[in-house]
CSV table of C-alpha atoms in Angstrom, one decimal:
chain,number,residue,atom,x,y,z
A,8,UNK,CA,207.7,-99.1,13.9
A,9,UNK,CA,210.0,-96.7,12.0
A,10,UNK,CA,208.0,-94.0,10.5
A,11,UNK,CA,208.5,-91.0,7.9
A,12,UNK,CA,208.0,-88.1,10.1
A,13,UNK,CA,206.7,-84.4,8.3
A,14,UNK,CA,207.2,-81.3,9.6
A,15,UNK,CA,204.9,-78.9,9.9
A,16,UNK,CA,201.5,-80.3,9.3
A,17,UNK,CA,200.1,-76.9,8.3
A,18,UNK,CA,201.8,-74.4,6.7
A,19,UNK,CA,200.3,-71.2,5.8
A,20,UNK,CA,202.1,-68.3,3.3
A,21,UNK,CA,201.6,-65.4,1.8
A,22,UNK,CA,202.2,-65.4,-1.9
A,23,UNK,CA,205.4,-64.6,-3.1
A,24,UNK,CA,206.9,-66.0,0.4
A,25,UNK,CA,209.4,-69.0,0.7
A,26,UNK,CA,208.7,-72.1,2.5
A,27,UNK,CA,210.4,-75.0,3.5
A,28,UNK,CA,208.8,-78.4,4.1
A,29,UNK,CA,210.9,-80.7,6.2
A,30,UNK,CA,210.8,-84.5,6.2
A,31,UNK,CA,212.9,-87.1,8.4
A,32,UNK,CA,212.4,-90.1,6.3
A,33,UNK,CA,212.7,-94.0,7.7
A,34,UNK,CA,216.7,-93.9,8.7
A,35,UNK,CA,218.1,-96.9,6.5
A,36,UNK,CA,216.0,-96.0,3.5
A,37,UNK,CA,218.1,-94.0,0.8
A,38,UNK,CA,215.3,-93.1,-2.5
A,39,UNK,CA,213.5,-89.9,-1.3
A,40,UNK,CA,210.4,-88.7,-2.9
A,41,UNK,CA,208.2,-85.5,-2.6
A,42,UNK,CA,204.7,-85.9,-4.2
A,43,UNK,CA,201.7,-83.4,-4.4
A,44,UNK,CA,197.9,-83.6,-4.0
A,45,UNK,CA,196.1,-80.7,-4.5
A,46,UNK,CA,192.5,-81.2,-3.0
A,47,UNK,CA,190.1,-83.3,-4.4
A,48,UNK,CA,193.2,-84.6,-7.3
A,49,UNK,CA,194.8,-87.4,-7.8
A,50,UNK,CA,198.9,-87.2,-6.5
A,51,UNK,CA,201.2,-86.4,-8.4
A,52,UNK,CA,205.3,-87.0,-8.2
A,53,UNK,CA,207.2,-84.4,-7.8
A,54,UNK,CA,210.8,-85.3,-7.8
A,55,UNK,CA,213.0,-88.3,-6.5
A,56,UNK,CA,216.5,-88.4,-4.6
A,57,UNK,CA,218.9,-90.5,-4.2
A,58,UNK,CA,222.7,-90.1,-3.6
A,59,UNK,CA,222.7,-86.5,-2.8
A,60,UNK,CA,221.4,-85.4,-5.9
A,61,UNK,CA,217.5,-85.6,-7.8
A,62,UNK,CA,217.5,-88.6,-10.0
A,63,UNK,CA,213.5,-87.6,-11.5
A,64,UNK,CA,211.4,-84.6,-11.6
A,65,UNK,CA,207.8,-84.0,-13.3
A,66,UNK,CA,207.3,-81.3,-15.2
A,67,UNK,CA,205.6,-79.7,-12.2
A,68,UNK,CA,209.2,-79.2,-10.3
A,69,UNK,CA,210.5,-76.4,-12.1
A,70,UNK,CA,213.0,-73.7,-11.0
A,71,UNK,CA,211.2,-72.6,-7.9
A,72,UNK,CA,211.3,-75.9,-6.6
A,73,UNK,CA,214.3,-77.2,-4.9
A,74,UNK,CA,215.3,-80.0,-2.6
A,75,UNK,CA,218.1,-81.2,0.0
A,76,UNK,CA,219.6,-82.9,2.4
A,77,UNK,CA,221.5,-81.1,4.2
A,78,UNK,CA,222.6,-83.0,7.2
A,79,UNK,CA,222.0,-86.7,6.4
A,80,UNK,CA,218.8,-87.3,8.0
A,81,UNK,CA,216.6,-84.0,7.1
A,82,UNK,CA,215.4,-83.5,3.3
A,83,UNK,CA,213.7,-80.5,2.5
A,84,UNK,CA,211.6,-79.1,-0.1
A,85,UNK,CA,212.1,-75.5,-1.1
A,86,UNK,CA,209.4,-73.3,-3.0
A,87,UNK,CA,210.9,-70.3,-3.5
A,88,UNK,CA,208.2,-67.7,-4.4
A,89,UNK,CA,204.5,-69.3,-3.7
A,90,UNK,CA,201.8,-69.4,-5.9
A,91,UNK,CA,198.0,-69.8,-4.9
A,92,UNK,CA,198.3,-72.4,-7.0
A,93,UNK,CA,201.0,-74.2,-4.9
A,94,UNK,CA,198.4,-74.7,-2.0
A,95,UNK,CA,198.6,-78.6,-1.7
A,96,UNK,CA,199.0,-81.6,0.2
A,97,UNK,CA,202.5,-82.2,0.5
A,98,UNK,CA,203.9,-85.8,0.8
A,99,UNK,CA,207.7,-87.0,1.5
A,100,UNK,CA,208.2,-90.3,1.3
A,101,UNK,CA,210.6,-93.1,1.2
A,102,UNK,CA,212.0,-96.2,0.1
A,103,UNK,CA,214.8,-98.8,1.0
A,104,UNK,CA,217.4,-99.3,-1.6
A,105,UNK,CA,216.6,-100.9,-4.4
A,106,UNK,CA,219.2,-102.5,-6.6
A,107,UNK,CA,218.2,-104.4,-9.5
A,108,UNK,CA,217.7,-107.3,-10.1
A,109,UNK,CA,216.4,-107.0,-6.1
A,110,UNK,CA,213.1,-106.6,-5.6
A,111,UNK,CA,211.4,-103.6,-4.0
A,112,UNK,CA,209.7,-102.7,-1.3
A,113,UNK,CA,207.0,-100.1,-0.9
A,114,UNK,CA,207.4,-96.2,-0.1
A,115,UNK,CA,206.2,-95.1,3.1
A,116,UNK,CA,204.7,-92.0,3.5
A,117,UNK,CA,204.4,-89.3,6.0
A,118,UNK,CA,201.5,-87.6,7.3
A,119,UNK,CA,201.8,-84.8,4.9
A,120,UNK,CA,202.1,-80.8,5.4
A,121,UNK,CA,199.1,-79.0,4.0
A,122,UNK,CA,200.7,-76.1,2.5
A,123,UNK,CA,198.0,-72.8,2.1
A,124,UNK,CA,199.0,-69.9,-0.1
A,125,UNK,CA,197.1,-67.0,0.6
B,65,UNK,CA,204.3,-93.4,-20.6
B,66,UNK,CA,202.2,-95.4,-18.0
B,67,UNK,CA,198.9,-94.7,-16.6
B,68,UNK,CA,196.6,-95.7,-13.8
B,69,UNK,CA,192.6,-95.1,-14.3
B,70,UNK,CA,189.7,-95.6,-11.4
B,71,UNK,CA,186.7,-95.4,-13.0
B,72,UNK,CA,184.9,-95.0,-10.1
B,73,UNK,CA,185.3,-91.3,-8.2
B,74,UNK,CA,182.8,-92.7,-5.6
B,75,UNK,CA,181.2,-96.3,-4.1
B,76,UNK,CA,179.4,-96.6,-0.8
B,77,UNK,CA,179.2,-100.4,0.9
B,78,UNK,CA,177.2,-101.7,4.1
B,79,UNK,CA,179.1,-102.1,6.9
B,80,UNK,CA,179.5,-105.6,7.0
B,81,UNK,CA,179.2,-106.3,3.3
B,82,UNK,CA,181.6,-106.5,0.3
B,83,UNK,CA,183.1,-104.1,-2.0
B,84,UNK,CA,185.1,-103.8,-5.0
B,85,UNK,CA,187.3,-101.4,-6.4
B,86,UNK,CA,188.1,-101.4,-9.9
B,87,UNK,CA,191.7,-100.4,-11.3
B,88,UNK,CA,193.1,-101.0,-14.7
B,89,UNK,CA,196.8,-99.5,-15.6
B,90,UNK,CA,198.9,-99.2,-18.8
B,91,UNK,CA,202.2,-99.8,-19.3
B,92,UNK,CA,204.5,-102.1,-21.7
B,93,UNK,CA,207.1,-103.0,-19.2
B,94,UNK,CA,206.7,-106.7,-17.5
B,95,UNK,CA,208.7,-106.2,-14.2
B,96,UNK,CA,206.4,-103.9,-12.1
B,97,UNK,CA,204.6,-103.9,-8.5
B,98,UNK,CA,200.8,-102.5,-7.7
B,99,UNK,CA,199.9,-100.9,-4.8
B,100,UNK,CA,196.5,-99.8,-2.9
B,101,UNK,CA,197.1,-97.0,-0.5
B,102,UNK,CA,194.0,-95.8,1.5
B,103,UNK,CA,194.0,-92.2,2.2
B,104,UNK,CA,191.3,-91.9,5.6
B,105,UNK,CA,190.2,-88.3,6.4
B,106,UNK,CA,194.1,-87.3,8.4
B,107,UNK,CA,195.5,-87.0,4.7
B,108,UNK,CA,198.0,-89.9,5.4
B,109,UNK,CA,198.6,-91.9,3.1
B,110,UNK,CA,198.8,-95.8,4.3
B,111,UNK,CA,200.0,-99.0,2.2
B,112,UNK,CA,196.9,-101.6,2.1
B,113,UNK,CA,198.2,-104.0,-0.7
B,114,UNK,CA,200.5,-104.9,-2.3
B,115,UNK,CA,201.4,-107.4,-5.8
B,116,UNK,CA,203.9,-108.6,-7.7
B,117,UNK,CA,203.6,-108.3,-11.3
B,118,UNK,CA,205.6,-111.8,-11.7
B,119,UNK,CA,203.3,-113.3,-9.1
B,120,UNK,CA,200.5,-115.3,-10.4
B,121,UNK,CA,198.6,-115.5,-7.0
B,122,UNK,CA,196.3,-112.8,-6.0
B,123,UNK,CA,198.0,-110.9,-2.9
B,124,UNK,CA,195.6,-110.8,0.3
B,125,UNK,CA,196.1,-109.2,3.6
B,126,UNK,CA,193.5,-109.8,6.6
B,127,UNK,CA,190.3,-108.2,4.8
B,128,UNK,CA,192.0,-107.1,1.7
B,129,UNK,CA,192.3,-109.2,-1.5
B,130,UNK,CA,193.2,-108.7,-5.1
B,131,UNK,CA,192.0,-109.5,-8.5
B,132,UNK,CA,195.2,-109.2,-10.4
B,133,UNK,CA,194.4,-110.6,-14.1
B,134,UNK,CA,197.6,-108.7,-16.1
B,135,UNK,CA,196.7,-109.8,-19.5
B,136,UNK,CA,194.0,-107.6,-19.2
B,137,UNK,CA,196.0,-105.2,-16.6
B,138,UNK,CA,193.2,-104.9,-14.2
B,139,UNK,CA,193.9,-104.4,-10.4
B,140,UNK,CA,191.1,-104.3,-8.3
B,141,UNK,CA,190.6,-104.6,-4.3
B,142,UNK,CA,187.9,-106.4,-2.6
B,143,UNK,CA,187.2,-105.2,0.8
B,144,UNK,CA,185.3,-108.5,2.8
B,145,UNK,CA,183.2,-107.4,6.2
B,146,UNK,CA,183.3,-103.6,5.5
B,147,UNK,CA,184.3,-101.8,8.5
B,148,UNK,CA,183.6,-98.0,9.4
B,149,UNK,CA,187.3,-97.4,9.5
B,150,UNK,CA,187.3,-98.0,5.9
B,151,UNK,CA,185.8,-95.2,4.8
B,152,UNK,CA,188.3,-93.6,3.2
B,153,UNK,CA,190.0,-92.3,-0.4
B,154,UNK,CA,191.9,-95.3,-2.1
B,155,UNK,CA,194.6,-95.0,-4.6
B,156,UNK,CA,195.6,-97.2,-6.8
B,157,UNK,CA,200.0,-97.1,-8.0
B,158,UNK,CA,201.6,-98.4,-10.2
B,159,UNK,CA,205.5,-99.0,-9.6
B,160,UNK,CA,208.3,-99.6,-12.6
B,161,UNK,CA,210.6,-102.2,-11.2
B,162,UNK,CA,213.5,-102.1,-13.9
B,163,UNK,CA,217.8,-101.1,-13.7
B,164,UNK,CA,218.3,-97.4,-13.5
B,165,UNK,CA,214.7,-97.2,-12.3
B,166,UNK,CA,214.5,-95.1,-9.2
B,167,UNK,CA,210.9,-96.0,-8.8
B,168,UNK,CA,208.6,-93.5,-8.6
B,169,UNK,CA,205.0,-94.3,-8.2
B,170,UNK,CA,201.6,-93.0,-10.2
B,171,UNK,CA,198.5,-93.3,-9.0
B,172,UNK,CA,194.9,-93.4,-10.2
B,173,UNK,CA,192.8,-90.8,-9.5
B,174,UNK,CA,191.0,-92.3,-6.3
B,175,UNK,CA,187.7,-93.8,-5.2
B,176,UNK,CA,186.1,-92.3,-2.5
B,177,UNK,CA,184.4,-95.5,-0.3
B,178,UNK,CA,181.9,-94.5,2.3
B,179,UNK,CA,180.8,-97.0,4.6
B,180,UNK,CA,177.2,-97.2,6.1
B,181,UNK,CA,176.7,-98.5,9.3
């Protein structure tokens, strides 16, 4: 069964440090998400990708947030200079194209890549 | 904006026995799906249910059934013959299905279900 595969599953970072959080999401799907959950909180979107470019971001994706995909099958997301704060579960996840008036299916997730900022 | 609410951060069930989880969601569009993801202690996050905001019939899945009553926009899962493997956190989402929409989901807070054996 096709699967959305995360990479790595633990992270840890100093503060200040860059990280990159890599995701190979279910091959004929094209929406991409990234969502967070810090511990013991609900999750919460991050941002949402489709066509090469981000079609929705929360207020929580600001500027040191960034993603890509830069070879068609990877998509990434970039924290540029980590917080404590940052220290989450981090989930990719997918979706097959949905065109309206088609009906959608569900996103699948990965297993996540708990991110520790120390 | 639309919003998801569990009102209950934890329940504990017998194995064996039944359980409900209560979810009621806001939103003033018509077109939309709910979801139930269980989140077990590995962090994944894994699709239980699903419905169909223009489906009148309550989705069911093996063990899993729904109570979808949308005039009142309630959404909760009932979870027959309790199983250990059930423990888990479960999330309820909420999904806008319109044009233009690329579909981002929100979820409730959780409920944290602990199974006894």
């Amino acid at each position: 069964e096709p699967e959305v595969t995360q990479t790595p599953s633990h992270q840890v970072t100093q503060m200040g440090q860059e990280v990159i959080l890599r995701c190979v999401p279910i091959s004929n799907h094209l929406y991409f998400y990234w969502y967070r959950q810090i511990l013991g909180q609900k999750v919460e979107f991050l941002v949402s990708f489709y066509n090469n470019e981000i079609s929705e971001k929360s207020e929580i994706f600001d500027d040191q947030f960034s993603v890509e995909r830069p070879d068609g099958s990877n998509f990434t997301l970039k924290i540029r200079s980590t917080k404590l704060e940052d220290s989450a579960m981090y989930f990719c996840a997918s979706r097959y194209k949905i065109k309206w008036p088609e009906r959608s299916t569900e996103a699948f997730f990965g297993q996540g890549t708990r991110l520790t900022v120390v | 904006a639309q919003t998801v609410t569990q009102s209950q951060p934890e329940m504990s069930v017998q194995e064996a026995e039944t359980v409900t989880l209560s979810c009621t969601y806001d939103t003033s569009e018509s077109d939309y799906y709910l979801f139930w993801y269980k989140q077990p202690p590995s962090r994944q996050m894994i699709l239980v249910i699903r419905q169909e905001a223009y489906k009148q019939q309550n989705a069911t899945e093996n063990r899993f059934s729904v109570n979808f009553q949308k005039a009142a926009k309630s959404f909760s899962l009932k979870i027959s013959d309790s199983q250990l493997g059930d423990a888990a956190m479960y999330f309820c989402a909420l999904y806008m299905n319109y044009g233009g929409s690329q579909g981002n989901l929100i979820f409730g807070k959780g409920t944290k279900l602990s199974v006894k054996p």
